[in-house]
PDB file of C-alpha atoms in Angstrom:
ATOM      1  CA  MET A 516     -10.095  -5.258  19.352  1.00 46.00           C
ATOM      2  CA  GLN A 517     -12.693  -7.616  17.580  1.00 45.00           C
ATOM      3  CA  PRO A 518     -15.684  -6.511  14.740  1.00 46.00           C
ATOM      4  CA  ILE A 519     -18.697  -5.902  15.604  1.00 45.00           C
ATOM      5  CA  ASP A 520     -20.942  -9.028  15.739  1.00 47.00           C
ATOM      6  CA  GLY A 521     -22.078  -9.638  12.107  1.00 48.00           C
ATOM      7  CA  ALA A 522     -19.560  -6.810  10.551  1.00 54.00           C
ATOM      8  CA  SER A 523     -18.165  -9.150   8.421  1.00 64.00           C
ATOM      9  CA  TRP A 524     -20.633  -8.063   5.720  1.00 71.00           C
ATOM     10  CA  LEU A 525     -20.001  -4.566   5.578  1.00 82.00           C
ATOM     11  CA  PRO A 526     -17.427  -2.714   2.815  1.00 90.00           C
ATOM     12  CA  THR A 527     -13.915  -1.882   4.290  1.00 92.00           C
ATOM     13  CA  GLU A 528     -12.295   1.069   3.067  1.00 94.00           C
ATOM     14  CA  ASP A 529      -8.970   2.633   4.495  1.00 96.00           C
ATOM     15  CA  PHE A 530      -9.013   5.480   6.684  1.00 96.00           C
ATOM     16  CA  GLY A 531      -6.007   7.272   9.009  1.00 96.00           C
ATOM     17  CA  GLU A 532      -3.371   7.230   6.586  1.00 97.00           C
ATOM     18  CA  VAL A 533      -0.037   8.650   8.875  1.00 97.00           C
ATOM     19  CA  ASP A 534       3.645   8.299   8.817  1.00 97.00           C
ATOM     20  CA  ARG A 535       4.182   8.980   4.868  1.00 96.00           C
ATOM     21  CA  LEU A 536       7.027   8.699   3.598  1.00 96.00           C
ATOM     22  CA  GLU A 537       7.086   9.353  -0.273  1.00 93.00           C
ATOM     23  CA  SER A 538       4.836   6.289  -1.405  1.00 94.00           C
ATOM     24  CA  GLU A 539       4.525   4.570   1.658  1.00 97.00           C
ATOM     25  CA  ALA A 540       1.815   5.170   4.519  1.00 97.00           C
ATOM     26  CA  VAL A 541       0.801   3.389   7.611  1.00 98.00           C
ATOM     27  CA  VAL A 542      -3.746   3.146   6.516  1.00 98.00           C
ATOM     28  CA  THR A 543      -5.994   1.343   8.795  1.00 97.00           C
ATOM     29  CA  SER A 544      -8.657  -0.268   7.273  1.00 96.00           C
ATOM     30  CA  PHE A 545     -12.875   0.134   8.647  1.00 96.00           C
ATOM     31  CA  TYR A 546     -15.659  -1.371   8.623  1.00 94.00           C
ATOM     32  CA  GLN A 547     -17.746   1.029   6.929  1.00 92.00           C
ATOM     33  CA  VAL A 548     -21.185   3.342   5.478  1.00 88.00           C
ATOM     34  CA  GLY A 549     -19.338   6.261   4.251  1.00 83.00           C
ATOM     35  CA  ILE A 550     -17.602   6.955   7.428  1.00 88.00           C
ATOM     36  CA  PRO A 551     -15.864   4.604   9.676  1.00 93.00           C
ATOM     37  CA  LEU A 552     -17.520   2.464  12.030  1.00 93.00           C
ATOM     38  CA  TRP A 553     -14.902  -0.428  13.232  1.00 93.00           C
ATOM     39  CA  PRO A 554     -11.334  -1.021  12.715  1.00 95.00           C
ATOM     40  CA  GLU A 555     -10.369  -4.234  10.442  1.00 94.00           C
ATOM     41  CA  HIS A 556      -6.276  -3.836  10.408  1.00 95.00           C
ATOM     42  CA  SER A 557      -4.289  -1.827  10.109  1.00 97.00           C
ATOM     43  CA  ALA A 558      -1.288  -2.041   7.195  1.00 97.00           C
ATOM     44  CA  TYR A 559       1.910  -0.481   6.368  1.00 97.00           C
ATOM     45  CA  VAL A 560       1.123   0.024   2.104  1.00 97.00           C
ATOM     46  CA  ILE A 561       3.901   0.491   0.238  1.00 96.00           C
ATOM     47  CA  ARG A 562       2.671   2.519  -3.949  1.00 93.00           C
ATOM     48  CA  ALA A 563       4.439   1.271  -6.799  1.00 87.00           C
ATOM     49  CA  ALA A 564       4.682   4.102  -9.477  1.00 85.00           C
ATOM     50  CA  ASP A 565       2.762   2.327 -11.827  1.00 88.00           C
ATOM     51  CA  GLY A 566      -0.274   1.933  -9.212  1.00 84.00           C
ATOM     52  CA  SER A 567      -0.089  -1.131  -7.894  1.00 90.00           C
ATOM     53  CA  GLU A 568       0.267  -1.831  -4.227  1.00 93.00           C
ATOM     54  CA  GLN A 569       2.050  -3.900  -1.358  1.00 95.00           C
ATOM     55  CA  ARG A 570       0.314  -4.395   2.107  1.00 95.00           C
ATOM     56  CA  ILE A 571       2.590  -5.546   4.770  1.00 96.00           C
ATOM     57  CA  ARG A 572      -0.340  -6.263   7.411  1.00 95.00           C
ATOM     58  CA  ILE A 573       0.492  -4.282  11.132  1.00 94.00           C
ATOM     59  CA  PRO A 574      -1.540  -5.136  14.676  1.00 91.00           C
ATOM     60  CA  LEU A 575      -3.669  -1.676  14.768  1.00 95.00           C
ATOM     61  CA  HIS A 576      -1.784   1.117  15.108  1.00 96.00           C
ATOM     62  CA  ALA A 577      -3.215   3.569  17.123  1.00 96.00           C
ATOM     63  CA  ARG A 578      -2.998   6.945  15.904  1.00 96.00           C
ATOM     64  CA  SER A 579      -3.896   5.837  12.397  1.00 97.00           C
ATOM     65  CA  VAL A 580      -7.377   4.746  14.230  1.00 97.00           C
ATOM     66  CA  VAL A 581      -7.594   7.331  16.366  1.00 97.00           C
ATOM     67  CA  LEU A 582      -7.484  10.076  13.274  1.00 97.00           C
ATOM     68  CA  GLY A 583      -9.454   7.539  10.991  1.00 97.00           C
ATOM     69  CA  TYR A 584     -12.300   7.845  13.562  1.00 97.00           C
ATOM     70  CA  LEU A 585     -11.846  11.449  13.038  1.00 97.00           C
ATOM     71  CA  ARG A 586     -10.906  13.030   9.678  1.00 96.00           C
ATOM     72  CA  ALA A 587     -14.169  11.799   8.014  1.00 93.00           C
ATOM     73  CA  PRO A 588     -16.421  12.601  10.367  1.00 93.00           C
ATOM     74  CA  LEU A 589     -14.947  16.313  11.314  1.00 96.00           C
ATOM     75  CA  TRP A 590     -15.023  16.704   7.244  1.00 96.00           C
ATOM     76  CA  MET A 591     -18.635  15.781   6.594  1.00 95.00           C
ATOM     77  CA  THR A 592     -19.556  18.005   9.529  1.00 96.00           C
ATOM     78  CA  THR A 593     -17.888  20.925   7.975  1.00 97.00           C
ATOM     79  CA  LEU A 594     -19.797  20.354   4.857  1.00 96.00           C
ATOM     80  CA  ILE A 595     -23.108  20.178   6.752  1.00 96.00           C
ATOM     81  CA  LEU A 596     -23.134  23.283   8.491  1.00 96.00           C
ATOM     82  CA  GLY A 597     -20.902  25.017   5.968  1.00 96.00           C
ATOM     83  CA  ILE A 598     -23.227  24.500   2.659  1.00 96.00           C
ATOM     84  CA  PRO A 599     -26.683  25.809   4.551  1.00 95.00           C
ATOM     85  CA  ALA A 600     -24.523  28.722   5.775  1.00 94.00           C
ATOM     86  CA  LEU A 601     -22.799  29.313   2.127  1.00 94.00           C
ATOM     87  CA  LEU A 602     -25.965  29.071   0.225  1.00 94.00           C
ATOM     88  CA  MET A 603     -28.808  30.679   2.542  1.00 94.00           C
ATOM     89  CA  PRO A 604     -26.999  33.055   4.725  1.00 91.00           C
ATOM     90  CA  ALA A 605     -29.922  34.650   5.534  1.00 92.00           C
ATOM     91  CA  ARG A 606     -31.054  31.983   7.661  1.00 93.00           C
ATOM     92  CA  TRP A 607     -28.085  29.690   7.856  1.00 92.00           C
ATOM     93  CA  LEU A 608     -24.720  32.314   8.222  1.00 93.00           C
ATOM     94  CA  PRO A 609     -24.477  31.922  12.256  1.00 94.00           C
ATOM     95  CA  LEU A 610     -23.529  27.945  11.289  1.00 95.00           C
ATOM     96  CA  LEU A 611     -19.982  29.375   9.245  1.00 95.00           C
ATOM     97  CA  ILE A 612     -18.512  30.054  12.507  1.00 96.00           C
ATOM     98  CA  PRO A 613     -18.537  26.645  13.951  1.00 96.00           C
ATOM     99  CA  ALA A 614     -18.633  25.070  10.098  1.00 96.00           C
ATOM    100  CA  ALA A 615     -15.025  27.431   9.879  1.00 97.00           C
ATOM    101  CA  LEU A 616     -13.929  26.310  13.296  1.00 97.00           C
ATOM    102  CA  LEU A 617     -13.926  22.261  12.322  1.00 97.00           C
ATOM    103  CA  GLY A 618     -12.964  22.650   9.250  1.00 97.00           C
ATOM    104  CA  VAL A 619      -9.358  24.068  10.470  1.00 97.00           C
ATOM    105  CA  LEU A 620      -9.444  21.323  13.013  1.00 97.00           C
ATOM    106  CA  ALA A 621     -10.254  18.282  10.288  1.00 97.00           C
ATOM    107  CA  ALA A 622      -7.006  19.853   8.174  1.00 97.00           C
ATOM    108  CA  VAL A 623      -4.772  19.639  11.021  1.00 97.00           C
ATOM    109  CA  LEU A 624      -5.646  16.545  11.363  1.00 96.00           C
ATOM    110  CA  THR A 625      -5.673  15.447   7.923  1.00 94.00           C
ATOM    111  CA  PHE A 626      -2.020  17.309   7.344  1.00 93.00           C
ATOM    112  CA  ALA A 627      -0.465  17.847  10.389  1.00 93.00           C
ATOM    113  CA  ALA A 628      -1.145  15.177  12.447  1.00 93.00           C
ATOM    114  CA  GLY A 629      -0.436  12.319  11.210  1.00 91.00           C
ATOM    115  CA  ARG A 630       3.149  13.453   9.658  1.00 94.00           C
ATOM    116  CA  LEU A 631       6.497  11.721  10.443  1.00 95.00           C
ATOM    117  CA  ALA A 632       8.995  13.853  13.374  1.00 94.00           C
ATOM    118  CA  GLU A 633      11.932  14.979  11.243  1.00 95.00           C
ATOM    119  CA  GLY A 634      14.225  12.261  13.458  1.00 95.00           C
ATOM    120  CA  GLU A 635      11.943   9.483  12.401  1.00 97.00           C
ATOM    121  CA  LEU A 636      11.785  10.503   8.930  1.00 97.00           C
ATOM    122  CA  LEU A 637      15.332  10.473   8.727  1.00 96.00           C
ATOM    123  CA  ARG A 638      15.363   6.781  10.217  1.00 97.00           C
ATOM    124  CA  ARG A 639      12.581   5.354   7.848  1.00 97.00           C
ATOM    125  CA  SER A 640      14.561   6.968   5.361  1.00 97.00           C
ATOM    126  CA  LEU A 641      17.451   5.208   5.690  1.00 98.00           C
ATOM    127  CA  LEU A 642      15.569   1.843   6.079  1.00 98.00           C
ATOM    128  CA  ARG A 643      14.244   2.357   2.735  1.00 97.00           C
ATOM    129  CA  ARG A 644      17.252   3.206   0.794  1.00 97.00           C
ATOM    130  CA  VAL A 645      19.107   0.072   2.521  1.00 98.00           C
ATOM    131  CA  VAL A 646      15.695  -2.528   2.616  1.00 97.00           C
ATOM    132  CA  GLY A 647      13.502  -1.558   0.151  1.00 95.00           C
ATOM    133  CA  PHE A 648      10.854  -0.012   2.608  1.00 96.00           C
ATOM    134  CA  GLY A 649      10.812   2.052   5.102  1.00 96.00           C
ATOM    135  CA  ALA A 650       8.166   0.531   7.883  1.00 95.00           C
ATOM    136  CA  PRO A 651      10.280   0.033  11.292  1.00 95.00           C
ATOM    137  CA  PRO A 652      11.361  -2.781  12.733  1.00 97.00           C
ATOM    138  CA  GLU A 653       8.426  -2.326  15.961  1.00 95.00           C
ATOM    139  CA  LEU A 654       5.659  -2.378  13.888  1.00 94.00           C
ATOM    140  CA  LEU A 655       5.946  -5.824  11.714  1.00 94.00           C
ATOM    141  CA  THR A 656       6.174  -9.479  12.875  1.00 92.00           C
ATOM    142  CA  ALA A 657       8.752 -11.514  14.586  1.00 94.00           C
ATOM    143  CA  PRO A 658       8.429 -13.806  11.288  1.00 95.00           C
ATOM    144  CA  LEU A 659       8.868 -11.008   9.079  1.00 95.00           C
ATOM    145  CA  ARG A 660      11.835  -9.379  11.261  1.00 96.00           C
ATOM    146  CA  ALA A 661      13.775 -12.440  11.396  1.00 97.00           C
ATOM    147  CA  GLU A 662      13.451 -12.921   7.417  1.00 97.00           C
ATOM    148  CA  ILE A 663      14.576  -9.655   7.033  1.00 97.00           C
ATOM    149  CA  ARG A 664      17.198  -9.493   9.000  1.00 97.00           C
ATOM    150  CA  ALA A 665      18.711 -13.207   7.665  1.00 97.00           C
ATOM    151  CA  GLN A 666      18.406 -11.092   4.375  1.00 97.00           C
ATOM    152  CA  LEU A 667      20.807  -8.147   5.350  1.00 98.00           C
ATOM    153  CA  GLU A 668      22.629 -10.173   7.593  1.00 97.00           C
ATOM    154  CA  LEU A 669      23.484 -12.291   3.747  1.00 97.00           C
ATOM    155  CA  MET A 670      24.068  -8.752   2.298  1.00 97.00           C
ATOM    156  CA  TRP A 671      27.179  -7.954   4.638  1.00 97.00           C
ATOM    157  CA  ARG A 672      28.474 -10.967   4.143  1.00 97.00           C
ATOM    158  CA  THR A 673      28.619 -10.980   0.747  1.00 96.00           C
ATOM    159  CA  ARG A 674      29.744  -7.438   0.957  1.00 95.00           C
ATOM    160  CA  SER A 675      32.736  -8.146   3.813  1.00 94.00           C
ATOM    161  CA  PRO A 676      32.941 -11.631   3.981  1.00 93.00           C
ATOM    162  CA  SER A 677      35.841 -11.354   6.338  1.00 93.00           C
ATOM    163  CA  THR A 678      34.200  -9.565   9.032  1.00 95.00           C
ATOM    164  CA  GLY A 679      30.957  -9.878  11.211  1.00 97.00           C
ATOM    165  CA  TRP A 680      28.896  -7.334  11.252  1.00 97.00           C
ATOM    166  CA  ILE A 681      29.405  -6.759  14.669  1.00 97.00           C
ATOM    167  CA  GLU A 682      32.827  -6.538  14.556  1.00 97.00           C
ATOM    168  CA  ALA A 683      32.270  -3.885  12.107  1.00 97.00           C
ATOM    169  CA  ILE A 684      30.771  -1.930  14.279  1.00 97.00           C
ATOM    170  CA  ASP A 685      33.202  -2.140  17.071  1.00 96.00           C
ATOM    171  CA  ARG A 686      35.746  -1.149  14.561  1.00 95.00           C
ATOM    172  CA  GLY A 687      33.958   2.108  13.846  1.00 95.00           C
ATOM    173  CA  GLU A 688      33.212   1.214  10.476  1.00 95.00           C
ATOM    174  CA  PRO A 689      30.363   3.184   8.944  1.00 96.00           C
ATOM    175  CA  ALA A 690      28.105   2.276   6.680  1.00 96.00           C
ATOM    176  CA  GLU A 691      23.890   2.972   6.596  1.00 97.00           C
ATOM    177  CA  ILE A 692      23.463  -1.048   6.491  1.00 98.00           C
ATOM    178  CA  LEU A 693      24.953  -1.795   9.704  1.00 98.00           C
ATOM    179  CA  VAL A 694      22.747   0.737  11.218  1.00 98.00           C
ATOM    180  CA  ALA A 695      19.848  -1.380   9.516  1.00 98.00           C
ATOM    181  CA  LEU A 696      21.505  -4.719  10.961  1.00 98.00           C
ATOM    182  CA  ALA A 697      21.772  -3.036  13.970  1.00 97.00           C
ATOM    183  CA  GLU A 698      17.786  -1.930  13.652  1.00 97.00           C
ATOM    184  CA  TYR A 699      16.890  -5.477  12.983  1.00 97.00           C
ATOM    185  CA  HIS A 700      18.159  -6.936  15.685  1.00 96.00           C
ATOM    186  CA  GLN A 701      16.777  -4.346  18.020  1.00 94.00           C
ATOM    187  CA  ASP A 702      20.292  -3.400  20.061  1.00 93.00           C
ATOM    188  CA  GLY A 703      19.985  -0.056  21.186  1.00 93.00           C
ATOM    189  CA  GLU A 704      24.386   0.007  22.163  1.00 96.00           C
ATOM    190  CA  LEU A 705      24.691  -1.720  19.332  1.00 96.00           C
ATOM    191  CA  LEU A 706      22.619   0.896  17.261  1.00 97.00           C
ATOM    192  CA  ALA A 707      24.286   3.983  18.835  1.00 97.00           C
ATOM    193  CA  ARG A 708      27.145   3.020  17.882  1.00 97.00           C
ATOM    194  CA  ALA A 709      26.580   2.685  14.116  1.00 97.00           C
ATOM    195  CA  HIS A 710      25.215   5.753  14.133  1.00 96.00           C
ATOM    196  CA  ALA A 711      28.220   7.430  15.785  1.00 96.00           C
ATOM    197  CA  ASN A 712      29.965   5.741  13.176  1.00 96.00           C
ATOM    198  CA  LEU A 713      27.922   6.789  10.852  1.00 94.00           C
ATOM    199  CA  ALA A 714      28.358  10.704  12.078  1.00 91.00           C
ATOM    200  CA  ASN A 715      31.809  10.717  12.020  1.00 88.00           C
ATOM    201  CA  ARG A 716      31.926  10.119   8.160  1.00 75.00           C
ATOM    202  CA  VAL A 717      29.910  12.448   7.494  1.00 60.00           C
ATOM    203  CA  TRP A 718      31.638  15.091   9.764  1.00 58.00           C
ATOM    204  CA  ASN A 719      35.272  14.180   8.984  1.00 49.00           C
TER     205      ASN A 719
END
């Protein structure tokens, strides 16, 4: 999507935070005037303990964009309707019901709709332990995926110089780095075997 003509002079702000994993999340930067007008880009944001941020630019994230558009206007409308109903109930009390309904919807979209499913949370937690951040490979650009693949392969060769990582999976070796390698090579068959090996270690 291209920005609105002349919109580049507008300030941008992050909206639509989703997929939170501890100090990491996906956000979308919107051109805005109090409410989001147009998405500029999405990013995988990693926040350090000192407050600094590392931002990995990713393609526009559909769920983040949709929730970015919806959350702020819903909260704003809730306030616009709710404040008069609370301050001048004799005249505006009927507004309290739609304000409450919109407030509930805004809360659901803010605190529930952007959460990771349990399986995806476990997947990204594993990637975070091995790679250093939990962004799934399919969110990243091809050059960054290739760079991380090379780093993982070097880590494996340092750990096990005499055994290739594919051979290790075939032999049933359980290791989180093997799961991450299969993830970053985007090989579904190898990934299933690496997960099965890891599960066998846990249960045996």
